[in-house]
CSV table of C-alpha atoms and ligand atoms in Angstrom, one decimal:
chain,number,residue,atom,x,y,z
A,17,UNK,CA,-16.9,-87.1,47.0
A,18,UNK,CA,-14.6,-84.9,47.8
A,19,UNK,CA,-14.1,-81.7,45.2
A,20,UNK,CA,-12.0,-78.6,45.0
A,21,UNK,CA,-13.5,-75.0,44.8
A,22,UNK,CA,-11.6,-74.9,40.9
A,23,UNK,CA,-13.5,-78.4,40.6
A,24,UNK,CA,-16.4,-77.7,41.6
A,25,UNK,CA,-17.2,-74.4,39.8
A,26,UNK,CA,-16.0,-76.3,36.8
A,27,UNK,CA,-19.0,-78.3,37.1
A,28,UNK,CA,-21.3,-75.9,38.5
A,29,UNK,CA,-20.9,-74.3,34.7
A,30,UNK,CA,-21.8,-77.2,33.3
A,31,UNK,CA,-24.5,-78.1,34.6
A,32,UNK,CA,-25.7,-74.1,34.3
A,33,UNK,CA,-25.0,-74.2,31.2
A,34,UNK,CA,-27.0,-77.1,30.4
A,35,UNK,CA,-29.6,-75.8,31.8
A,36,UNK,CA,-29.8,-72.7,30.1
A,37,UNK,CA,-28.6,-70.2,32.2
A,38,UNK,CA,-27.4,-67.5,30.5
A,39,UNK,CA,-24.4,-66.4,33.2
A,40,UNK,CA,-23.0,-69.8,34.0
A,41,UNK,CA,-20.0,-68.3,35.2
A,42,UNK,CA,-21.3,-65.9,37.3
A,43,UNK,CA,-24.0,-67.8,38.8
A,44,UNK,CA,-21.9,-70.4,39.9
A,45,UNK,CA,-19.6,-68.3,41.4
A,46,UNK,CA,-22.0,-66.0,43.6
A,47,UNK,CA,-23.2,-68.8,45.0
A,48,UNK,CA,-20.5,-70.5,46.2
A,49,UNK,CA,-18.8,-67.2,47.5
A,50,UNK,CA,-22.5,-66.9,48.9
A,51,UNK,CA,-22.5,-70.8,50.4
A,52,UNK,CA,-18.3,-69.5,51.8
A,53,UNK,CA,-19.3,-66.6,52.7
A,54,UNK,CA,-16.4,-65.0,51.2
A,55,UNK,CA,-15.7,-62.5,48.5
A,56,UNK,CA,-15.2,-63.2,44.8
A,57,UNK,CA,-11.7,-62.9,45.2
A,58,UNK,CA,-11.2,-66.1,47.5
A,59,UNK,CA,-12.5,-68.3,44.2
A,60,UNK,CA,-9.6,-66.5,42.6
A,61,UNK,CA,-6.7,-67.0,45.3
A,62,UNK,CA,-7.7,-71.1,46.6
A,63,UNK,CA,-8.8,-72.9,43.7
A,64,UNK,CA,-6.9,-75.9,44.9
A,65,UNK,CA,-9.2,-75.6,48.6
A,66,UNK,CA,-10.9,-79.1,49.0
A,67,UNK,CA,-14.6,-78.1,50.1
A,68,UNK,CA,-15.8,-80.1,53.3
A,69,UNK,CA,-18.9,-82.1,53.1
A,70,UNK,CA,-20.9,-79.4,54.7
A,71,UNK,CA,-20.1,-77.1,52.1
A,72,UNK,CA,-20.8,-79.2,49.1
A,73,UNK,CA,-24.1,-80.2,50.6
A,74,UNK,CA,-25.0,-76.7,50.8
A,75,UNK,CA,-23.7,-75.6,47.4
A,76,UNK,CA,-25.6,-78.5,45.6
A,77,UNK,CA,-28.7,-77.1,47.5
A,78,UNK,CA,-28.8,-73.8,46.4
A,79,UNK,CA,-27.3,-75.2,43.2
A,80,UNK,CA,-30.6,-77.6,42.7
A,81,UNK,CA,-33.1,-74.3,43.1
A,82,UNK,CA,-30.6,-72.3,40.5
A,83,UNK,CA,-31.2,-75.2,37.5
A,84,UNK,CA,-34.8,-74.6,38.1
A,85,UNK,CA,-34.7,-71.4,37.1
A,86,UNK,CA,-34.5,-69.6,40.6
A,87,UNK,CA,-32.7,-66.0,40.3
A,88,UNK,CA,-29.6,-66.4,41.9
A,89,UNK,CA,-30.7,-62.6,43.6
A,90,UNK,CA,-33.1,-64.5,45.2
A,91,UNK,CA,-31.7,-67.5,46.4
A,92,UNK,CA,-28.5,-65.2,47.7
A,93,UNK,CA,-31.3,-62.5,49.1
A,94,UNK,CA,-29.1,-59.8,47.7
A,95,UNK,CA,-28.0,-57.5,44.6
A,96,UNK,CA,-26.2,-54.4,44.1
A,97,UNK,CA,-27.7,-51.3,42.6
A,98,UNK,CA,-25.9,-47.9,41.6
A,99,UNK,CA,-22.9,-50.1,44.0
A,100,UNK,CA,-25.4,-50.5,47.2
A,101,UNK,CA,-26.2,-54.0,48.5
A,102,UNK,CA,-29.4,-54.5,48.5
A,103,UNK,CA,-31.8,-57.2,49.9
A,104,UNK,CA,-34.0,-58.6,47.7
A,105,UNK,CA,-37.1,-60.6,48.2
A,106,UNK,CA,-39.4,-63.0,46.2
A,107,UNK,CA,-42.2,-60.4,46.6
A,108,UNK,CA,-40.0,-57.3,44.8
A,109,UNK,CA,-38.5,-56.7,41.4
A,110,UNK,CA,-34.7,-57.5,41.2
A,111,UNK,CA,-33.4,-54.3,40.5
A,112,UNK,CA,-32.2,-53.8,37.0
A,113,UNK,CA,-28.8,-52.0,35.8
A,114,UNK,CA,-30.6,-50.6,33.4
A,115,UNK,CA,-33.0,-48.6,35.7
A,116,UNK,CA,-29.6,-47.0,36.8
A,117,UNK,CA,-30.1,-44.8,33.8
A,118,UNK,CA,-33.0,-43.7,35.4
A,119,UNK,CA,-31.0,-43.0,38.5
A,120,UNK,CA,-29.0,-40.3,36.6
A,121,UNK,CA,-31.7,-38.5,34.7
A,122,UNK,CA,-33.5,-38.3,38.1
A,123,UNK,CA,-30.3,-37.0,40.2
A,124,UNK,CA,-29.8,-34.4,36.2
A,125,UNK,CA,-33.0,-32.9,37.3
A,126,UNK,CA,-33.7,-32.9,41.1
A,127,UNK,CA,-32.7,-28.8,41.8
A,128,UNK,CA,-29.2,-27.8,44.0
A,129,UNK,CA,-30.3,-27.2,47.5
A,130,UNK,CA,-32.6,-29.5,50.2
A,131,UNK,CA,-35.9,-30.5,48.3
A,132,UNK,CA,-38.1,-33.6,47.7
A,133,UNK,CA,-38.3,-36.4,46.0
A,134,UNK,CA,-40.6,-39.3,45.4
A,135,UNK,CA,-40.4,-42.7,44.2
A,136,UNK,CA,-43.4,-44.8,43.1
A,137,UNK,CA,-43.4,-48.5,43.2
A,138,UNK,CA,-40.4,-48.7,44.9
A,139,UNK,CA,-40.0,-52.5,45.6
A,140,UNK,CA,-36.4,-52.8,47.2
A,141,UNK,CA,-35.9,-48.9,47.3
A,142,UNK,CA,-33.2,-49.1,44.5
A,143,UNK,CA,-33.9,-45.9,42.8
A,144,UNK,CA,-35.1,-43.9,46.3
A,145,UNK,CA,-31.9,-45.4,48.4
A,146,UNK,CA,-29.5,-44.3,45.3
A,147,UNK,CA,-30.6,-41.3,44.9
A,148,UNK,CA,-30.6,-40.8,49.4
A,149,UNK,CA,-26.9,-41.8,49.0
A,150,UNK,CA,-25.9,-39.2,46.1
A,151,UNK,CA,-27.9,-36.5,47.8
A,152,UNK,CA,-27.7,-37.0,51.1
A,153,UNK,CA,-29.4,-33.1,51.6
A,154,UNK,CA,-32.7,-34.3,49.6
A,155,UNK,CA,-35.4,-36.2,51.6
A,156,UNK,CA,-36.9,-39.3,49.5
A,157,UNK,CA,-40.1,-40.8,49.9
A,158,UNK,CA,-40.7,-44.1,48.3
A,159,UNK,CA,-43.8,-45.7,47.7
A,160,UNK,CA,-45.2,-49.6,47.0
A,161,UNK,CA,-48.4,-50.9,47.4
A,162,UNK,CA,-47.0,-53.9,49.1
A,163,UNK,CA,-46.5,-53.3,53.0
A,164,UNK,CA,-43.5,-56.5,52.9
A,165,UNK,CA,-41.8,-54.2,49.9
A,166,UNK,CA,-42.2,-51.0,51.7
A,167,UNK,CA,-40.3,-53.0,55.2
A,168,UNK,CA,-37.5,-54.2,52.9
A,169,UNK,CA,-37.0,-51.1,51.4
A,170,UNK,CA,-37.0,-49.5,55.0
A,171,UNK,CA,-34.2,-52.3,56.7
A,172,UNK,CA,-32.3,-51.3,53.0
A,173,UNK,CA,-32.4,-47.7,54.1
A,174,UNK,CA,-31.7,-48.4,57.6
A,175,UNK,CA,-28.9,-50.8,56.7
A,176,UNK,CA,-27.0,-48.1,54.5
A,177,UNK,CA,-27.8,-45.5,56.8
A,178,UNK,CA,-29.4,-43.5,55.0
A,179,UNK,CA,-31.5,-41.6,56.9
A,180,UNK,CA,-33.0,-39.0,54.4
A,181,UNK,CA,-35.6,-41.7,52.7
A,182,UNK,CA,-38.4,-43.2,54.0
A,183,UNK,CA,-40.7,-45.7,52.6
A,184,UNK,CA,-44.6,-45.7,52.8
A,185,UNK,CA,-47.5,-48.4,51.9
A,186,UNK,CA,-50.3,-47.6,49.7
A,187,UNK,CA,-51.5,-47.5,46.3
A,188,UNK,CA,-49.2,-44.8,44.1
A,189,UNK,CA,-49.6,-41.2,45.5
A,190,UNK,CA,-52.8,-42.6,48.6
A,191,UNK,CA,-50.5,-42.9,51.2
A,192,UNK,CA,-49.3,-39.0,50.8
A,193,UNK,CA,-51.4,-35.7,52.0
A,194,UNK,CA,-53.2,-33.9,49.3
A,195,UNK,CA,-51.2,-31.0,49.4
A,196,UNK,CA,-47.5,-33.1,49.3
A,197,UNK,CA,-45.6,-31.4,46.7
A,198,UNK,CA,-41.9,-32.8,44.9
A,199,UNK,CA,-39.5,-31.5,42.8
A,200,UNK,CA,-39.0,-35.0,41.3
A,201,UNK,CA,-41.0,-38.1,40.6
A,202,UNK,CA,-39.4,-41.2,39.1
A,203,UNK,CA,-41.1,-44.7,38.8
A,204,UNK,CA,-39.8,-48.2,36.9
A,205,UNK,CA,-43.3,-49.1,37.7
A,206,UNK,CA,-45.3,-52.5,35.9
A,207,UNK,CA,-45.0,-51.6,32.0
A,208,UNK,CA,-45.2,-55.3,30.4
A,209,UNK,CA,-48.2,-56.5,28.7
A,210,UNK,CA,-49.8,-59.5,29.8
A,211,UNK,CA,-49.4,-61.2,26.4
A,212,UNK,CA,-45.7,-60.6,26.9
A,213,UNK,CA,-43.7,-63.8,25.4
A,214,UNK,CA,-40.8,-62.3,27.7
A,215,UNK,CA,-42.9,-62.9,30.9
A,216,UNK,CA,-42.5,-66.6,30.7
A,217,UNK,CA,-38.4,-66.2,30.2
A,218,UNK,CA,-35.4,-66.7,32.9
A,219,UNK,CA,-35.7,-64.6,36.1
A,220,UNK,CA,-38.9,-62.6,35.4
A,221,UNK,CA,-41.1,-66.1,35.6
A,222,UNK,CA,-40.5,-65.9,39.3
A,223,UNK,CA,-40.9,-62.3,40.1
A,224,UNK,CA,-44.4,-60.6,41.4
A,225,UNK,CA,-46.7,-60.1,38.3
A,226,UNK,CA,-47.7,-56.9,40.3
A,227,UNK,CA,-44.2,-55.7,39.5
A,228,UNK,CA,-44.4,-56.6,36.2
A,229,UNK,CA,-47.6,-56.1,34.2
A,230,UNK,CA,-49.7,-53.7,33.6
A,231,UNK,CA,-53.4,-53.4,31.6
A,232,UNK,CA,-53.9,-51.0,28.8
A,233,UNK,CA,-50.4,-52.7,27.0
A,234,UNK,CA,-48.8,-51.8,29.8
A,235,UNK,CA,-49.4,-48.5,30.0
A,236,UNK,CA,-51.6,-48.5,32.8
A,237,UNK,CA,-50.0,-47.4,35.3
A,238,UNK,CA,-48.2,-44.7,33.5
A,239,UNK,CA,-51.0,-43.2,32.5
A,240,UNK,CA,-52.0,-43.0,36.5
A,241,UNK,CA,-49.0,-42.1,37.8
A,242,UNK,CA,-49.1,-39.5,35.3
A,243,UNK,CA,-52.6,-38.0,35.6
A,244,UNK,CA,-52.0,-37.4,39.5
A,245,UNK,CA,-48.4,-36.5,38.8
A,246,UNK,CA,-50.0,-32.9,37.8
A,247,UNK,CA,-51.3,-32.6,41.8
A,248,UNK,CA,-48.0,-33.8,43.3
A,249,UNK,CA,-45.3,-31.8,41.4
A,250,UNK,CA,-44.1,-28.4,42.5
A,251,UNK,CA,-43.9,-25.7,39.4
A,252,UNK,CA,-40.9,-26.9,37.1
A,253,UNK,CA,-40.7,-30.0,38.8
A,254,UNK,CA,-39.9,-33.0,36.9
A,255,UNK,CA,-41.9,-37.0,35.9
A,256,UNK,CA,-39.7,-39.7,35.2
A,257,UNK,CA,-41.0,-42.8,34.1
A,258,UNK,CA,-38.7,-46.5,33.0
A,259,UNK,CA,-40.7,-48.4,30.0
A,260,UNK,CA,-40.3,-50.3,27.7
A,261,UNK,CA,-38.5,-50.2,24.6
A,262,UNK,CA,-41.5,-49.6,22.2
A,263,UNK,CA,-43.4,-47.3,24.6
A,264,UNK,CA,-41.2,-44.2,23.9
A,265,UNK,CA,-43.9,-42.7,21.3
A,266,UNK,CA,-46.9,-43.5,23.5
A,267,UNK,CA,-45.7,-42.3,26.8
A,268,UNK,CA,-44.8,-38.8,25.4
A,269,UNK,CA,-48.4,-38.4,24.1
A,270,UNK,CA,-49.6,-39.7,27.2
A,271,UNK,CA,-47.3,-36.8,29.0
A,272,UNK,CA,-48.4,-34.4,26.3
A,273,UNK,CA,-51.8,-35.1,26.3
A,274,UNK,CA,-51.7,-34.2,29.9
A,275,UNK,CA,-49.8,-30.9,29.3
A,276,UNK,CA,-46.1,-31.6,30.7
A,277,UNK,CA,-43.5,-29.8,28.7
A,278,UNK,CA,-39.8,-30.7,27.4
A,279,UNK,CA,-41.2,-34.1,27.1
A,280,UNK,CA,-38.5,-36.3,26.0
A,281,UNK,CA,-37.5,-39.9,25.9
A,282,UNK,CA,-33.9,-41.0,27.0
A,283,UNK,CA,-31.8,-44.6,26.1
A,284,UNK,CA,-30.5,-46.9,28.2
A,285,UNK,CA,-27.2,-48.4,28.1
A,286,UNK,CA,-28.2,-50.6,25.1
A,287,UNK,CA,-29.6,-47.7,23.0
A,288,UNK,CA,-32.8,-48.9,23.3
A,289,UNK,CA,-35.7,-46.0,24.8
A,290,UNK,CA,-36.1,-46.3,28.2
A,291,UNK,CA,-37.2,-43.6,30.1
A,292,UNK,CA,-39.3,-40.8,29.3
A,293,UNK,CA,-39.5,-37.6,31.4
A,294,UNK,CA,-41.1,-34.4,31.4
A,295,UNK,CA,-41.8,-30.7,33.3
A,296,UNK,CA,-45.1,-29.9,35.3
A,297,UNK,CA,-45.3,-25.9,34.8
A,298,UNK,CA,-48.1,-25.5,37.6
B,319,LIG,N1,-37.3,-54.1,32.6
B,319,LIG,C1,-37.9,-55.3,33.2
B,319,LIG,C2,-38.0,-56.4,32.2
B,319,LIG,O1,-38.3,-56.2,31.1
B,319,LIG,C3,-39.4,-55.0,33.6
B,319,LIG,C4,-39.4,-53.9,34.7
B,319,LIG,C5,-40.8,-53.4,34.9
B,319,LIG,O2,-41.8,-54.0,34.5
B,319,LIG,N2,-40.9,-52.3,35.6
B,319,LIG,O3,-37.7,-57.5,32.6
Protein backbone atom coordinates (compact mmCIF):
# COMPACT_ATOMS: atom_id res chain seq x y z
CA UNK A 1 0.00 0.00 0.00
CA UNK A 2 1.27 2.95 -0.85
CA UNK A 3 0.69 5.97 1.81
CA UNK A 4 1.59 9.64 2.05
CA UNK A 5 3.64 11.10 5.09
CA UNK A 6 0.08 13.35 5.94
CA UNK A 7 -1.54 9.78 5.51
CA UNK A 8 0.35 7.99 7.33
CA UNK A 9 0.80 10.04 10.53
CA UNK A 10 -3.00 10.29 10.30
CA UNK A 11 -3.06 6.83 11.16
CA UNK A 12 -0.10 6.49 13.22
CA UNK A 13 -2.53 8.70 15.73
CA UNK A 14 -4.90 6.40 15.63
CA UNK A 15 -3.62 3.68 16.27
CA UNK A 16 -1.52 5.52 19.29
CA UNK A 17 -4.31 6.69 20.44
CA UNK A 18 -6.02 3.57 20.70
CA UNK A 19 -3.52 2.30 22.44
CA UNK A 20 -3.27 4.58 25.02
CA UNK A 21 -0.52 6.73 24.40
CA UNK A 22 -0.79 9.77 25.85
CA UNK A 23 1.22 12.02 22.99
CA UNK A 24 -0.23 10.46 19.91
CA UNK A 25 0.83 13.30 18.03
CA UNK A 26 4.05 13.53 19.00
CA UNK A 27 5.02 10.01 19.04
CA UNK A 28 4.02 9.49 15.72
CA UNK A 29 5.80 12.19 14.42
CA UNK A 30 9.34 11.61 16.11
CA UNK A 31 9.35 8.58 14.72
CA UNK A 32 8.81 8.97 11.40
CA UNK A 33 11.14 12.07 11.29
CA UNK A 34 13.43 9.45 13.17
CA UNK A 35 12.60 6.46 10.38
CA UNK A 36 13.42 9.92 7.54
CA UNK A 37 15.93 11.04 9.20
CA UNK A 38 14.76 14.44 8.82
CA UNK A 39 13.70 17.26 11.02
CA UNK A 40 10.18 18.00 12.32
CA UNK A 41 9.81 20.51 9.87
CA UNK A 42 9.93 18.17 6.75
CA UNK A 43 6.42 16.48 8.19
CA UNK A 44 5.29 20.13 8.03
CA UNK A 45 6.54 21.16 4.40
CA UNK A 46 5.76 17.37 2.17
CA UNK A 47 2.66 16.07 3.55
CA UNK A 48 1.71 15.04 0.14
CA UNK A 49 5.38 12.82 -0.17
CA UNK A 50 4.37 9.20 -1.03
CA UNK A 51 6.63 7.08 1.45
CA UNK A 52 8.51 4.11 -0.45
CA UNK A 53 8.13 0.65 0.72
CA UNK A 54 11.27 0.78 2.63
CA UNK A 55 10.16 3.47 4.59
CA UNK A 56 6.78 2.19 5.52
CA UNK A 57 8.33 -1.13 6.52
CA UNK A 58 10.44 0.61 8.84
CA UNK A 59 7.90 3.01 10.27
CA UNK A 60 5.43 0.08 11.01
CA UNK A 61 8.44 -1.54 12.84
CA UNK A 62 9.33 0.88 15.19
CA UNK A 63 5.58 1.74 15.14
CA UNK A 64 4.75 -2.10 16.42
CA UNK A 65 7.36 -1.68 19.56
CA UNK A 66 5.66 1.95 20.30
CA UNK A 67 1.86 0.35 20.77
CA UNK A 68 3.55 -1.93 23.16
CA UNK A 69 4.35 0.55 25.34
CA UNK A 70 8.06 1.11 24.24
CA UNK A 71 9.25 4.87 25.13
CA UNK A 72 9.64 6.44 21.95
CA UNK A 73 13.25 7.87 23.70
CA UNK A 74 14.14 4.56 23.52
CA UNK A 75 13.29 3.23 20.39
CA UNK A 76 14.74 6.66 18.77
CA UNK A 77 18.02 6.26 21.32
CA UNK A 78 17.69 9.90 21.96
CA UNK A 79 16.04 13.02 24.05
CA UNK A 80 16.81 16.46 24.64
CA UNK A 81 17.58 17.90 28.04
CA UNK A 82 18.10 21.63 29.16
CA UNK A 83 18.15 21.76 24.69
CA UNK A 84 21.19 19.04 24.52
CA UNK A 85 20.61 15.74 22.55
CA UNK A 86 21.18 13.13 24.44
CA UNK A 87 21.48 9.37 23.92
CA UNK A 88 19.55 7.36 25.92
CA UNK A 89 19.59 3.72 26.63
CA UNK A 90 17.30 0.95 28.00
CA UNK A 91 19.68 0.69 31.12
CA UNK A 92 19.27 4.75 32.15
CA UNK A 93 16.40 6.98 33.19
CA UNK A 94 14.88 9.04 30.37
CA UNK A 95 15.71 12.32 31.52
CA UNK A 96 12.74 14.37 32.79
CA UNK A 97 11.87 18.20 32.03
CA UNK A 98 11.08 18.41 35.30
CA UNK A 99 14.59 17.58 36.63
CA UNK A 100 15.53 20.82 34.58
CA UNK A 101 14.26 22.60 37.70
CA UNK A 102 16.93 21.02 39.37
CA UNK A 103 19.32 22.19 36.75
CA UNK A 104 18.62 25.81 37.74
CA UNK A 105 18.68 25.56 41.58
CA UNK A 106 22.05 23.72 41.05
CA UNK A 107 23.61 26.33 38.47
CA UNK A 108 21.60 29.37 41.56
CA UNK A 109 24.06 27.95 43.94
CA UNK A 110 27.32 26.59 42.35
CA UNK A 111 29.79 29.90 43.51
CA UNK A 112 31.28 32.56 40.50
CA UNK A 113 34.68 31.44 39.73
CA UNK A 114 36.34 27.62 38.66
CA UNK A 115 34.99 25.00 41.36
CA UNK A 116 33.38 21.56 41.52
CA UNK A 117 30.60 19.92 41.14
CA UNK A 118 29.20 16.41 41.48
CA UNK A 119 26.39 14.59 40.28
CA UNK A 120 25.09 11.28 41.78
CA UNK A 121 23.30 8.77 39.85
CA UNK A 122 23.85 10.31 36.76
CA UNK A 123 22.35 7.83 34.17
CA UNK A 124 22.72 9.81 30.74
CA UNK A 125 24.65 12.72 32.34
CA UNK A 126 21.60 15.18 31.94
CA UNK A 127 21.99 17.18 34.95
CA UNK A 128 26.21 17.00 34.97
CA UNK A 129 26.42 17.70 30.90
CA UNK A 130 23.86 20.77 31.53
CA UNK A 131 25.30 22.17 33.97
CA UNK A 132 29.24 21.47 31.91
CA UNK A 133 27.54 23.46 29.12
CA UNK A 134 26.22 26.60 31.28
CA UNK A 135 29.54 26.69 33.14
CA UNK A 136 31.94 25.70 31.03
CA UNK A 137 34.81 27.06 33.92
CA UNK A 138 33.39 24.38 36.57
CA UNK A 139 34.62 20.83 36.35
CA UNK A 140 31.64 18.13 36.90
CA UNK A 141 31.97 14.72 38.05
CA UNK A 142 29.08 12.43 37.58
CA UNK A 143 28.56 9.29 39.17
CA UNK A 144 26.33 5.91 38.45
CA UNK A 145 26.74 2.63 39.76
CA UNK A 146 26.25 1.18 36.35
CA UNK A 147 29.61 1.12 34.31
CA UNK A 148 27.12 1.04 30.71
CA UNK A 149 25.51 4.43 32.27
CA UNK A 150 28.72 5.98 33.22
CA UNK A 151 30.03 5.07 29.09
CA UNK A 152 26.86 6.72 27.78
CA UNK A 153 27.12 9.58 29.85
CA UNK A 154 30.92 9.88 28.79
CA UNK A 155 30.19 9.46 24.52
CA UNK A 156 27.18 12.28 25.75
CA UNK A 157 30.03 14.48 27.06
CA UNK A 158 32.34 13.68 24.33
CA UNK A 159 29.71 14.22 21.69
CA UNK A 160 28.79 17.88 22.97
CA UNK A 161 32.26 18.51 23.64
CA UNK A 162 32.18 19.24 26.77
CA UNK A 163 35.29 18.58 28.14
CA UNK A 164 34.89 19.97 31.82
CA UNK A 165 32.73 16.60 33.06
CA UNK A 166 33.74 13.35 33.51
CA UNK A 167 31.83 10.37 34.52
CA UNK A 168 32.89 7.59 37.04
CA UNK A 169 31.46 4.00 38.08
CA UNK A 170 30.77 3.06 41.55
CA UNK A 171 28.32 3.03 44.20
CA UNK A 172 27.38 6.97 45.18
CA UNK A 173 30.44 8.85 46.55
CA UNK A 174 33.06 5.03 46.39
CA UNK A 175 34.45 5.79 43.30
CA UNK A 176 35.88 9.41 44.75
CA UNK A 177 39.06 9.92 47.20
CA UNK A 178 38.24 10.46 50.82
CA UNK A 179 39.40 13.83 50.92
CA UNK A 180 37.32 15.01 47.31
CA UNK A 181 35.53 18.09 48.31
CA UNK A 182 32.51 20.07 46.02
CA UNK A 183 30.85 23.11 46.18
CA UNK A 184 27.69 21.44 44.86
CA UNK A 185 26.03 18.12 44.91
CA UNK A 186 22.76 17.43 43.02
CA UNK A 187 21.13 13.88 42.58
CA UNK A 188 17.43 12.91 40.84
CA UNK A 189 18.46 9.64 42.35
CA UNK A 190 15.72 6.28 42.87
CA UNK A 191 12.93 7.97 45.19
CA UNK A 192 9.71 5.73 44.20
CA UNK A 193 8.48 3.19 46.59
CA UNK A 194 8.16 -0.20 45.53
CA UNK A 195 4.42 -0.35 46.20
CA UNK A 196 4.18 2.55 43.66
CA UNK A 197 0.90 2.08 41.51
CA UNK A 198 2.80 4.64 39.07
CA UNK A 199 5.62 1.98 38.51
CA UNK A 200 3.49 -0.19 36.43
CA UNK A 201 2.24 3.02 34.12
CA UNK A 202 3.45 4.19 30.44
CA UNK A 203 7.22 4.72 30.01
CA UNK A 204 8.51 4.04 33.60
CA UNK A 205 7.42 0.01 33.17
CA UNK A 206 10.42 -0.23 30.89
CA UNK A 207 12.97 1.74 32.61
CA UNK A 208 15.85 0.19 35.21
CA UNK A 209 14.05 -0.38 38.65
CA UNK A 210 17.58 0.68 39.90
CA UNK A 211 16.72 4.16 38.60
CA UNK A 212 13.64 4.08 40.05
CA UNK A 213 12.98 2.60 43.49
CA UNK A 214 14.28 2.91 46.45
CA UNK A 215 13.63 1.01 50.17
CA UNK A 216 12.70 2.95 53.18
CA UNK A 217 9.52 4.61 50.93
CA UNK A 218 11.92 5.73 48.80
CA UNK A 219 13.94 7.50 50.85
CA UNK A 220 16.69 5.35 50.81
CA UNK A 221 18.97 6.67 49.04
CA UNK A 222 18.48 10.12 50.09
CA UNK A 223 19.10 9.43 53.28
CA UNK A 224 22.77 8.05 51.98
CA UNK A 225 23.53 10.40 49.75
CA UNK A 226 22.81 12.70 52.45
CA UNK A 227 24.75 11.24 55.43
CA UNK A 228 28.11 11.11 53.28
CA UNK A 229 27.15 14.37 51.70
CA UNK A 230 28.56 16.03 55.21
CA UNK A 231 32.37 14.37 54.13
CA UNK A 232 32.14 15.54 50.48
CA UNK A 233 30.93 19.16 50.66
CA UNK A 234 33.31 22.16 51.05
CA UNK A 235 32.12 24.81 53.96
CA UNK A 236 28.90 26.60 52.51
CA UNK A 237 28.60 24.26 49.88
CA UNK A 238 25.35 23.17 48.71
CA UNK A 239 22.87 19.24 48.61
CA UNK A 240 20.43 19.11 46.04
CA UNK A 241 18.17 16.35 45.90
CA UNK A 242 14.84 15.60 43.01
CA UNK A 243 11.88 13.66 44.99
CA UNK A 244 8.86 13.10 44.97
CA UNK A 245 5.96 15.17 45.42
CA UNK A 246 5.03 14.05 48.99
CA UNK A 247 8.67 13.79 50.19
CA UNK A 248 9.17 17.55 50.73
CA UNK A 249 8.49 17.29 54.66
CA UNK A 250 10.57 14.18 55.17
CA UNK A 251 13.63 15.03 53.15
CA UNK A 252 14.08 18.39 55.11
CA UNK A 253 14.08 16.42 58.44
CA UNK A 254 16.19 14.01 56.97
CA UNK A 255 18.69 17.18 55.98
CA UNK A 256 17.94 18.66 59.33
CA UNK A 257 18.36 15.81 61.29
CA UNK A 258 21.86 15.70 59.83
CA UNK A 259 22.56 19.38 60.53
CA UNK A 260 22.45 21.14 56.97
CA UNK A 261 21.14 24.65 57.14
CA UNK A 262 18.69 26.95 54.88
CA UNK A 263 17.05 23.76 54.22
CA UNK A 264 14.29 24.33 51.81
CA UNK A 265 12.11 22.61 49.32
CA UNK A 266 11.56 24.10 45.81
CA UNK A 267 8.54 23.30 42.98
CA UNK A 268 8.71 22.14 39.81
CA UNK A 269 7.08 23.51 36.84
CA UNK A 270 3.74 21.97 37.95
CA UNK A 271 3.80 23.43 41.48
CA UNK A 272 4.19 20.29 42.89
CA UNK A 273 7.65 19.94 45.62
CA UNK A 274 10.39 18.69 43.90
CA UNK A 275 13.66 19.32 45.06
CA UNK A 276 14.91 19.94 48.29
CA UNK A 277 18.37 21.54 49.03
CA UNK A 278 20.37 22.58 51.76
CA UNK A 279 24.02 24.15 53.13
CA UNK A 280 26.85 22.03 54.71
CA UNK A 281 28.59 24.72 57.23
CA UNK A 282 31.76 22.35 57.83
N1 LIG B 1 10.20 11.50 38.39
C1 LIG B 1 10.26 10.17 37.92
C2 LIG B 1 8.89 9.55 37.84
O1 LIG B 1 8.14 9.70 38.75
C3 LIG B 1 11.14 9.29 38.78
C4 LIG B 1 12.56 9.70 38.77
C5 LIG B 1 13.35 9.04 39.85
O2 LIG B 1 12.96 8.06 40.48
N2 LIG B 1 14.46 9.59 40.12
O3 LIG B 1 8.56 8.93 36.86
Amino acid sequence: MSLSIEARLKLAVEQLTEAGSESPHIDAAVLLCHVLDKPRSYLLTWPEKMLEEAQLTAFDAVMARRLTGEPVAYIVGEREFWSLPLKVAPHTLIPRPDTERLVELALDKIPAGACSVLDLGTGTGAIALAIASERRDVSVTGIDLRPEAAALATENGTNLHLGNARFLSGSWYSPLQTEARFAVIVSNPPYIDEADPHLSQGDVRFEPKSALVADDNGLADIRIISEQGRQHLQAGGWLLMEHGFEQGEAVRTILLELGYHQVTTAQDYAGLDRVTLGCWQG
